[in-house]
PDB file of C-alpha atoms in Angstrom:
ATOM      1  CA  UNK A   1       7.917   5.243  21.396  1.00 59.00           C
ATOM      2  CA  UNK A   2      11.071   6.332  19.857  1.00 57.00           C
ATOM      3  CA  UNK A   3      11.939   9.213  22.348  1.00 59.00           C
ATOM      4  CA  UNK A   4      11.603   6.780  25.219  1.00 69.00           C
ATOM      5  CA  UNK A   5      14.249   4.351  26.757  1.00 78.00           C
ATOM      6  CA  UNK A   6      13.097   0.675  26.705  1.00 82.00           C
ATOM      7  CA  UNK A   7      12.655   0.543  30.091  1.00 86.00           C
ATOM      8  CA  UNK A   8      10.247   3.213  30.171  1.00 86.00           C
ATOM      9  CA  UNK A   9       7.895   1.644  27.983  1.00 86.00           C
ATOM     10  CA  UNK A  10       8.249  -1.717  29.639  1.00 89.00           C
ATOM     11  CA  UNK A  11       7.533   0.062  33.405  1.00 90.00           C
ATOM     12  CA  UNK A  12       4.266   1.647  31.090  1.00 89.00           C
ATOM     13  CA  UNK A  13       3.013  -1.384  30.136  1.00 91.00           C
ATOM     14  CA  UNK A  14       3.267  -2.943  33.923  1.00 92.00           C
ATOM     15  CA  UNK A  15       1.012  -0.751  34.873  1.00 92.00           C
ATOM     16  CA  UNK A  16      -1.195  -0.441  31.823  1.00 92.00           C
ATOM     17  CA  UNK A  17      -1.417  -4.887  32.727  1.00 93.00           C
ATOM     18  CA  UNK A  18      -2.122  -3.904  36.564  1.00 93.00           C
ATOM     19  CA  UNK A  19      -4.871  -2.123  35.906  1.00 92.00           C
ATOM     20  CA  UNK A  20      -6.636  -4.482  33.746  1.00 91.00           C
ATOM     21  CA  UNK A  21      -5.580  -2.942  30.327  1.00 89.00           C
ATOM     22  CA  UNK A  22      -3.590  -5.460  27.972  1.00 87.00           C
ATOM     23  CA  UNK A  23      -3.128  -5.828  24.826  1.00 83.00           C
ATOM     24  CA  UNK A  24      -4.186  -8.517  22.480  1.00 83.00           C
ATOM     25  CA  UNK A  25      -1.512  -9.005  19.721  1.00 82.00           C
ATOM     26  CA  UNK A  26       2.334  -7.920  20.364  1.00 86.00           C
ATOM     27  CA  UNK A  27       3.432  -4.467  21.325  1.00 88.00           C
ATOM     28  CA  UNK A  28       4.715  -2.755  18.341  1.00 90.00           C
ATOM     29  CA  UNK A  29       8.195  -0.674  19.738  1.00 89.00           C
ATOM     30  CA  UNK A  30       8.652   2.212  16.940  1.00 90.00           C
ATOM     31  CA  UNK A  31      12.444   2.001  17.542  1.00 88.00           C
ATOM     32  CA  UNK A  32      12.563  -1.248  15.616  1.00 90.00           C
ATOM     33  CA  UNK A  33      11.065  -0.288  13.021  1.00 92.00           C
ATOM     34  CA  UNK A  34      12.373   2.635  10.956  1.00 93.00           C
ATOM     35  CA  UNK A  35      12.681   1.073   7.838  1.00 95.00           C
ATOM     36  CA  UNK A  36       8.507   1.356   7.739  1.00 97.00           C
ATOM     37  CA  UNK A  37       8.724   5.024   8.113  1.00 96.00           C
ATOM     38  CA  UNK A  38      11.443   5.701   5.899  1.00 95.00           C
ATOM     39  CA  UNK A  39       9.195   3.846   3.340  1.00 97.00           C
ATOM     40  CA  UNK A  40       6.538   5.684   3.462  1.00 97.00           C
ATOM     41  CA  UNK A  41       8.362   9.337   3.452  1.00 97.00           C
ATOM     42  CA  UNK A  42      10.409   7.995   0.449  1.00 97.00           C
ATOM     43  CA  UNK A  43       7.117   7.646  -1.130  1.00 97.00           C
ATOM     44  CA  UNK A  44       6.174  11.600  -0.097  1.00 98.00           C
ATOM     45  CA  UNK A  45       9.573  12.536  -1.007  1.00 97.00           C
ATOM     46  CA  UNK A  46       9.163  10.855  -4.937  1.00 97.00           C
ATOM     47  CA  UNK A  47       6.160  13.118  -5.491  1.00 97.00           C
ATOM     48  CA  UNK A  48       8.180  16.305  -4.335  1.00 96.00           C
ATOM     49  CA  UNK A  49       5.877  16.795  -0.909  1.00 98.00           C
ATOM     50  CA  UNK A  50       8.697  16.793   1.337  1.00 97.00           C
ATOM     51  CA  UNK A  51      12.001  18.740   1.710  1.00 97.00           C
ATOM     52  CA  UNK A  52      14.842  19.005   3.957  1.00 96.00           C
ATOM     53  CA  UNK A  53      15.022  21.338   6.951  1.00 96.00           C
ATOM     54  CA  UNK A  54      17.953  22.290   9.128  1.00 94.00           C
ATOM     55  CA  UNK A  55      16.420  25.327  11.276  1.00 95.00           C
ATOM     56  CA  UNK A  56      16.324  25.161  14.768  1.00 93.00           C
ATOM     57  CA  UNK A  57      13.198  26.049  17.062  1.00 93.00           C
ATOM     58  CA  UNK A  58      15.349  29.178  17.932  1.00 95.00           C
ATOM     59  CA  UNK A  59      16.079  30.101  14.382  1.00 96.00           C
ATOM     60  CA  UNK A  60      12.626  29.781  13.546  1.00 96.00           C
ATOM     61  CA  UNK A  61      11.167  32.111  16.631  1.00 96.00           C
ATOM     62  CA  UNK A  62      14.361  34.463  15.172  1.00 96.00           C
ATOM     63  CA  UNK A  63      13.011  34.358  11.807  1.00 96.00           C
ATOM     64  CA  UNK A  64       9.444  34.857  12.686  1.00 97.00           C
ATOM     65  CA  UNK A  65      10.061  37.959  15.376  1.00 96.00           C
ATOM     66  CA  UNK A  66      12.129  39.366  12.518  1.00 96.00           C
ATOM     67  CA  UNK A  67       8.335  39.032  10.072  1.00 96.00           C
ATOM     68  CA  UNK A  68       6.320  40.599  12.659  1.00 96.00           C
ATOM     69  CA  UNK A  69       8.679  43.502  12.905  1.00 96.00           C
ATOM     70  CA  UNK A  70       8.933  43.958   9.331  1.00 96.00           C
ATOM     71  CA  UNK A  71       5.527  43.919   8.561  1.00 95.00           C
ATOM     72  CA  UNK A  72       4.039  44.712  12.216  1.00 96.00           C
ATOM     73  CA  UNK A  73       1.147  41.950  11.918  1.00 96.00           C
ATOM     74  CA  UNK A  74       0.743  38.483  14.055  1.00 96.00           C
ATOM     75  CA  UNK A  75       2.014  35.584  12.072  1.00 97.00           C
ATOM     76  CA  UNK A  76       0.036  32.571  12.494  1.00 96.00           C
ATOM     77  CA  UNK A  77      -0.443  30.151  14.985  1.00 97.00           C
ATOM     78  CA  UNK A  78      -0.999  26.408  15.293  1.00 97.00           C
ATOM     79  CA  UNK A  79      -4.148  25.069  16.894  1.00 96.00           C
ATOM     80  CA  UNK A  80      -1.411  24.245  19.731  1.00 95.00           C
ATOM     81  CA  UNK A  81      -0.207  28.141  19.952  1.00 95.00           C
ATOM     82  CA  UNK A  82       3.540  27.758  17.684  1.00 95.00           C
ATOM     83  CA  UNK A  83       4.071  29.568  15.217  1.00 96.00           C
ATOM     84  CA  UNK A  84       3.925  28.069  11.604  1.00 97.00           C
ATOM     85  CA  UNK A  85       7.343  27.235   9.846  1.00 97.00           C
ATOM     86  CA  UNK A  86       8.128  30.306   7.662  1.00 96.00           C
ATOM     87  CA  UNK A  87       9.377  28.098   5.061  1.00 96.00           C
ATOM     88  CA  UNK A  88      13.061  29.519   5.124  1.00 95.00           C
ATOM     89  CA  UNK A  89      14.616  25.706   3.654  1.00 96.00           C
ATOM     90  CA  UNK A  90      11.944  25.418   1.014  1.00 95.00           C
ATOM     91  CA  UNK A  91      13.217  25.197  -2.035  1.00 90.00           C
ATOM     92  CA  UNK A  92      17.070  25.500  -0.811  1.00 91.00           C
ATOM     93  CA  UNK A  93      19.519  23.287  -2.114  1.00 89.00           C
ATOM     94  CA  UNK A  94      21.049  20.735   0.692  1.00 88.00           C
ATOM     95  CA  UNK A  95      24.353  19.143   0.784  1.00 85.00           C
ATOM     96  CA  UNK A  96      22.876  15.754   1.072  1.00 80.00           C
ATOM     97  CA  UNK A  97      25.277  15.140   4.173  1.00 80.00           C
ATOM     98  CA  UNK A  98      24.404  17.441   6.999  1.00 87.00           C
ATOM     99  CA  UNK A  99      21.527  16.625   9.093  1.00 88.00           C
ATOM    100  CA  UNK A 100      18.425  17.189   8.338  1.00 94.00           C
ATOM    101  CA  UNK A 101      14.332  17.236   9.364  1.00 96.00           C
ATOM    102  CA  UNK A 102      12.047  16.273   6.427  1.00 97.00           C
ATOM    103  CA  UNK A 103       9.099  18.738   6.764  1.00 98.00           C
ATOM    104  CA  UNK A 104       6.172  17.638   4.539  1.00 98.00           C
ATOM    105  CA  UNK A 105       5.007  20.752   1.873  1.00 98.00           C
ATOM    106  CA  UNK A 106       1.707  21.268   3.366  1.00 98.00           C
ATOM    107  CA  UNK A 107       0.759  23.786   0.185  1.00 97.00           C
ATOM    108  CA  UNK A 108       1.809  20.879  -2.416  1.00 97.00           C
ATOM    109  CA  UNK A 109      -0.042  17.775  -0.237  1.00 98.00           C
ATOM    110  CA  UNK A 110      -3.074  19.622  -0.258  1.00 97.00           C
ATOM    111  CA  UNK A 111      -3.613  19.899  -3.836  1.00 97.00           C
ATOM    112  CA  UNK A 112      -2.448  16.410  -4.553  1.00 96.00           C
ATOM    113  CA  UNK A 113      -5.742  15.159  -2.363  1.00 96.00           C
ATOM    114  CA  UNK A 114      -9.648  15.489  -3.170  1.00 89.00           C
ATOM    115  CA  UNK A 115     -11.384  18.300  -0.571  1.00 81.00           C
ATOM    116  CA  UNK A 116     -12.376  18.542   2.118  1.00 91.00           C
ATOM    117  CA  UNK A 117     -10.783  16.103   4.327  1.00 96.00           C
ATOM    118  CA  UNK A 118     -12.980  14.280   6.579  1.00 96.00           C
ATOM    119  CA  UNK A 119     -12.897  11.442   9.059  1.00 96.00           C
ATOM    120  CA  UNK A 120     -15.539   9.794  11.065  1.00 95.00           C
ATOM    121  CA  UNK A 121     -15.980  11.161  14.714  1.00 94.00           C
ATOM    122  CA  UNK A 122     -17.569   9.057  17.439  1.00 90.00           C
ATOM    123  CA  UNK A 123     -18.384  10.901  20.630  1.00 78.00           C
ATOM    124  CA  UNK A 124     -19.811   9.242  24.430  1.00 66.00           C
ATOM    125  CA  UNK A 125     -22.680  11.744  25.602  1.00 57.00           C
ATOM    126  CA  UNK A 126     -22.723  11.417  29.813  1.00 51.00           C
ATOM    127  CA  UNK A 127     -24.818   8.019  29.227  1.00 52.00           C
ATOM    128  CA  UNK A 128     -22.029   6.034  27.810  1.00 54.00           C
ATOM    129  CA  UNK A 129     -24.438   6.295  24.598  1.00 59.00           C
ATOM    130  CA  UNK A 130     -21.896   6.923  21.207  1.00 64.00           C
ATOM    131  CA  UNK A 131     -23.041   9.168  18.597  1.00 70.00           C
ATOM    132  CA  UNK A 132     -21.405   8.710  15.071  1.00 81.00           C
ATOM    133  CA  UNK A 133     -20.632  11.808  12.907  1.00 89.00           C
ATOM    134  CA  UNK A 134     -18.176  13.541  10.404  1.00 93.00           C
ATOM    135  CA  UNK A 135     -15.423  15.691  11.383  1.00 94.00           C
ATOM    136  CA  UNK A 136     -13.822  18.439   8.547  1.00 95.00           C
ATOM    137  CA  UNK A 137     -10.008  18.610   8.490  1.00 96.00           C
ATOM    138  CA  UNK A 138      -8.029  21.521   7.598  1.00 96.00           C
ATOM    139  CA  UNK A 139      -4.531  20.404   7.607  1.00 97.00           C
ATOM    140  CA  UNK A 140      -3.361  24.515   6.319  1.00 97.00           C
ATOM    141  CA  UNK A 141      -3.479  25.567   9.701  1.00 97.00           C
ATOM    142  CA  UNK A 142      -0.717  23.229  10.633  1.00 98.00           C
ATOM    143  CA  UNK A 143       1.769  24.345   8.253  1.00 98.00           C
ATOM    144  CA  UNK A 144       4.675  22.407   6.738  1.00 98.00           C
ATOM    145  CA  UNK A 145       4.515  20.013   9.742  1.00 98.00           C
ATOM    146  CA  UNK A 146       7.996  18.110  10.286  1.00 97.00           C
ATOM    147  CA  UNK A 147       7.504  14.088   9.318  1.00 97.00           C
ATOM    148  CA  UNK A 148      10.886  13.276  10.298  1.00 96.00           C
ATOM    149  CA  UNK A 149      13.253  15.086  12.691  1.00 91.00           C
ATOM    150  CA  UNK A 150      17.294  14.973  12.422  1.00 88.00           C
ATOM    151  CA  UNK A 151      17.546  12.243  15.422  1.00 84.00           C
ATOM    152  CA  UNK A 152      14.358  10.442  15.281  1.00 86.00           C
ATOM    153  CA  UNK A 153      13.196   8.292  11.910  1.00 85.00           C
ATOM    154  CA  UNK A 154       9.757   9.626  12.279  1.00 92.00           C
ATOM    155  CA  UNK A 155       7.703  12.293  13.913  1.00 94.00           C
ATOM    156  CA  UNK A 156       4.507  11.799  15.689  1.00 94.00           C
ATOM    157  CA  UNK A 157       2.355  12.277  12.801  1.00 96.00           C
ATOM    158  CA  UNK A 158       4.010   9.985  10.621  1.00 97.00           C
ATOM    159  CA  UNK A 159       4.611   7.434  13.043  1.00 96.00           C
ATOM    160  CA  UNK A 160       1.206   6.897  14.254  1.00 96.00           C
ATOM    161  CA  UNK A 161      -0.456   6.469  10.299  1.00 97.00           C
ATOM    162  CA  UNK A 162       2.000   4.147   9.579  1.00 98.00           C
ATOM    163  CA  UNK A 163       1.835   1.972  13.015  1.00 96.00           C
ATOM    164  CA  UNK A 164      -2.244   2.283  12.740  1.00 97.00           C
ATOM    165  CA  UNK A 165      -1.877   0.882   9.378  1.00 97.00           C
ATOM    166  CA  UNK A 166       0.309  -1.536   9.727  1.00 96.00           C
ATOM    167  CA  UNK A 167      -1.964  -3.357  13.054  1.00 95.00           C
ATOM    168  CA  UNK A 168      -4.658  -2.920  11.000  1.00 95.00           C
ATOM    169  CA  UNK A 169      -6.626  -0.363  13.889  1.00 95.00           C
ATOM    170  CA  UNK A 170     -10.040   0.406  12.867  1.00 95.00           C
ATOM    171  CA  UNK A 171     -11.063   2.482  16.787  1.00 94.00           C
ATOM    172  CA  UNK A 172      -8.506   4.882  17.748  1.00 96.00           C
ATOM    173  CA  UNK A 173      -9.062   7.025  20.771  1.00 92.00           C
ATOM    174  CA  UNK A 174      -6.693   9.692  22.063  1.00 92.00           C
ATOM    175  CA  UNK A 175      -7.015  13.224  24.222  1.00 90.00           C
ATOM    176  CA  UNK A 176      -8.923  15.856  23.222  1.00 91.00           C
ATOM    177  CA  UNK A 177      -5.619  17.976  22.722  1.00 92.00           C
ATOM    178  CA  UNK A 178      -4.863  15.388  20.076  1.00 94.00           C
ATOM    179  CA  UNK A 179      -7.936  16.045  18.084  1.00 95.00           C
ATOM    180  CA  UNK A 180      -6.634  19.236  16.117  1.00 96.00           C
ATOM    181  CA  UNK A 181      -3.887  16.780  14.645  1.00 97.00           C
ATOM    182  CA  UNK A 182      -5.916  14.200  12.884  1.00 97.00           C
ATOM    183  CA  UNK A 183      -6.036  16.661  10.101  1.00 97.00           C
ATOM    184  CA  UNK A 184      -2.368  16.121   9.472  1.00 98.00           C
ATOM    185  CA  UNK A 185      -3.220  12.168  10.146  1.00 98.00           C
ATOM    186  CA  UNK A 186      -5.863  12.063   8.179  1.00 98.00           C
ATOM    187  CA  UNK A 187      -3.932  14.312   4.695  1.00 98.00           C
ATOM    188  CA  UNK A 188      -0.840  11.557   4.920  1.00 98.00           C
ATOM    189  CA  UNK A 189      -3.371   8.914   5.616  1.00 98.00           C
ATOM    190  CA  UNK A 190      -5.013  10.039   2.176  1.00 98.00           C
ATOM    191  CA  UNK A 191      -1.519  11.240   0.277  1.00 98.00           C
ATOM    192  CA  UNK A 192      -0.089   7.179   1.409  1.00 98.00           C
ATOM    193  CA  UNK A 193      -3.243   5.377   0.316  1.00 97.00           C
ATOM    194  CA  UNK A 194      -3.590   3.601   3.609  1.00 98.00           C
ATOM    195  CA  UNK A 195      -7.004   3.005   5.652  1.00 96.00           C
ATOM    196  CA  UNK A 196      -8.661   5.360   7.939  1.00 96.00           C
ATOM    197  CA  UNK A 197      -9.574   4.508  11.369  1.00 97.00           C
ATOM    198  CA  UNK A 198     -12.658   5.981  13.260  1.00 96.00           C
ATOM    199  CA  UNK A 199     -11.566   8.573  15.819  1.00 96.00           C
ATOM    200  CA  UNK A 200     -12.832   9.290  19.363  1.00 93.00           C
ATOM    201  CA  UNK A 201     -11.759  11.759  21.373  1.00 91.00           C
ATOM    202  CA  UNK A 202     -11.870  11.634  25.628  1.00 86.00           C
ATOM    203  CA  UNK A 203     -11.274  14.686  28.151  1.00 84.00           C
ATOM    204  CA  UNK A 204      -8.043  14.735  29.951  1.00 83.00           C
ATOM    205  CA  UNK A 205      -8.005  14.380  33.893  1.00 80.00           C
ATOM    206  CA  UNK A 206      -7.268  17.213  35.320  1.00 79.00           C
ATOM    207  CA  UNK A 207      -6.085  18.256  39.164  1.00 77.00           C
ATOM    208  CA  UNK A 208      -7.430  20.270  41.603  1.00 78.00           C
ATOM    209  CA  UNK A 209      -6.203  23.600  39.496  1.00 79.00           C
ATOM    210  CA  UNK A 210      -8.767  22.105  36.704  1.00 78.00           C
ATOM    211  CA  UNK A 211      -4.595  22.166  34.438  1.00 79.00           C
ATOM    212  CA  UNK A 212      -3.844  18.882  32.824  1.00 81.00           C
ATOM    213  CA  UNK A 213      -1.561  16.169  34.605  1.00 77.00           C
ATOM    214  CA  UNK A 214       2.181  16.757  33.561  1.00 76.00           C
ATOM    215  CA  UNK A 215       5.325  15.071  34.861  1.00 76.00           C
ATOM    216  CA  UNK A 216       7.027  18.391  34.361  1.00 76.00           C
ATOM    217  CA  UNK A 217       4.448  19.634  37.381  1.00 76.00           C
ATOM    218  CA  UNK A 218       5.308  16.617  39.211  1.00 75.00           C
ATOM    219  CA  UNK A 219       2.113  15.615  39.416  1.00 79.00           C
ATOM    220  CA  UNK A 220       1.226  11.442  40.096  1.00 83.00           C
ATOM    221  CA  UNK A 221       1.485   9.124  37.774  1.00 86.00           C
ATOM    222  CA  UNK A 222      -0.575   5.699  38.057  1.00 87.00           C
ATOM    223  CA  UNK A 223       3.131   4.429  39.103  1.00 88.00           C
ATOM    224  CA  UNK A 224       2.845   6.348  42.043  1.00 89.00           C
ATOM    225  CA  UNK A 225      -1.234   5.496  42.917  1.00 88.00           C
ATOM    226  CA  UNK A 226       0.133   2.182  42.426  1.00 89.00           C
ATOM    227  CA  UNK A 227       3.312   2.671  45.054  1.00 90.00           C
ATOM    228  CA  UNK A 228       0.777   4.597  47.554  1.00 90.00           C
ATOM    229  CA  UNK A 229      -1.525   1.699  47.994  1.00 91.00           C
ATOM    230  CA  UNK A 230      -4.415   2.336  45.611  1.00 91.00           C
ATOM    231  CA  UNK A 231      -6.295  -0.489  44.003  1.00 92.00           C
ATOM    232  CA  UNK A 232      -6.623  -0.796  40.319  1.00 92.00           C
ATOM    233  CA  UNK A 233     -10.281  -1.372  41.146  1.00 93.00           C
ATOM    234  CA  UNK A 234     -10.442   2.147  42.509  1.00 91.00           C
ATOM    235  CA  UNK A 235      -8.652   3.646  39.779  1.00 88.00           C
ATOM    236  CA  UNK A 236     -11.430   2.121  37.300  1.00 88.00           C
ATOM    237  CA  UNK A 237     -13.779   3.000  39.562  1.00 87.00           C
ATOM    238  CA  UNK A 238     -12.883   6.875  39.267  1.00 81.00           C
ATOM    239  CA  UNK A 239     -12.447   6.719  35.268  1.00 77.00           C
ATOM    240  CA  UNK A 240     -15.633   5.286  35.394  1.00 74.00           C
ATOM    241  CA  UNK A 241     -15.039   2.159  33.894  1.00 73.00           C
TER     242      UNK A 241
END
């Protein structure tokens, strides 16, 4: 990943290979390869779905407080609680120098696509049985997501279509608290012309408290089952693999 050293991702995939889980064609390392991502938002940016953006998260909380005061309603929400962008830099003229996020015109990307949105949803039932089915997307309730920040080449978003794309992924299975976002996947899949994968979604393991596993809680990492003796047979054993 981009936001992570080398190092980190190499220590990752030790213990990804310890327990059993390897891949089978090279590990793709975002860093190296920018010039795939700055492709595909050049293509965004020639159809006028994109625009520069130089507010800060603090400018933006500013700017929304000052809304809800002014007008004394709730401003919307994300599905993951933030507040949408109030598009203050849309439509501004920029310097072409300073630095800037690229946030993608959610309005303008919407009409340029065919609704609704939909990808194909697989789902285990407690049998291990998979039942096939078709998820809606509404991308709106994202807002004018960011597709590129000012230090990284890509976002998540943007970075994950165009690596799923490029390794030619057909299964893709992430954490539930990932779901929400294939709608943004799915529009920029659709805007960029480039394959869909089917989606699955797993729960997240969860401590004692029943609260998800952060390293900001300090809670263990496989590194650390690892260090304290634990068998990668026992770790399959309680993911139920």
């Amino acid at each position: 990943h981009m936001r992570c050293s080398r190092a980190l991702g190499e220590a990752a995939l030790d213990d990804l290979a310890w327990l059993g889980v390897i891949s089978d064609a090279p590990v793709r390392w975002q860093s190296e390869h920018g010039g795939d991502y700055a492709a595909a938002l050049f293509c965004l940016k020639e159809r006028g779905l994109t625009y520069p953006c130089g507010c800060s998260r603090s400018e933006i909380a500013a700017a929304v407080a000052g809304i809800e005061k002014r007008t004394a309603t709730f401003w919307p929400r994300d599905p993951d609680g933030a507040v949408l962008y109030p598009g203050t830099c849309r439509g501004k003229q920029w310097d072409g120098v300073s630095p800037m996020a690229w946030r993608l015109d959610m309005a303008r990307a919407i009409a340029h696509v065919d609704a609704p949105l939909s990808f194909q949803l697989e789902r285990m039932d407690g049998s291990g049985e998979t039942a096939a089915g078709t998820a809606i997307c509404h991308p709106g309730r994202w807002g004018d997501v960011v597709l590129a920040r000012k230090d990284i080449a890509a976002s998540y978003h943007l970075s994950v279509v165009v690596d799923d794309a490029i390794q030619g992924i057909t299964h893709v299975a992430r954490g539930t608290e990932l779901e929400a976002a294939t709608d943004t996947h799915v529009l920029l899949q659709r805007l960029l012309g480039l394959p869909m994968p089917v989606y699955s979604f797993h729960p997240l393991i969860k401590d004692e408290a029943g609260l998800k596993l952060s390293k900001s809680r300090g809670s263990e990492s496989l590194h650390d089952l690892r260090g304290n003796g634990i068998s990668a047979d026992e770790i399959r054993r309680l993911l139920g693999f």
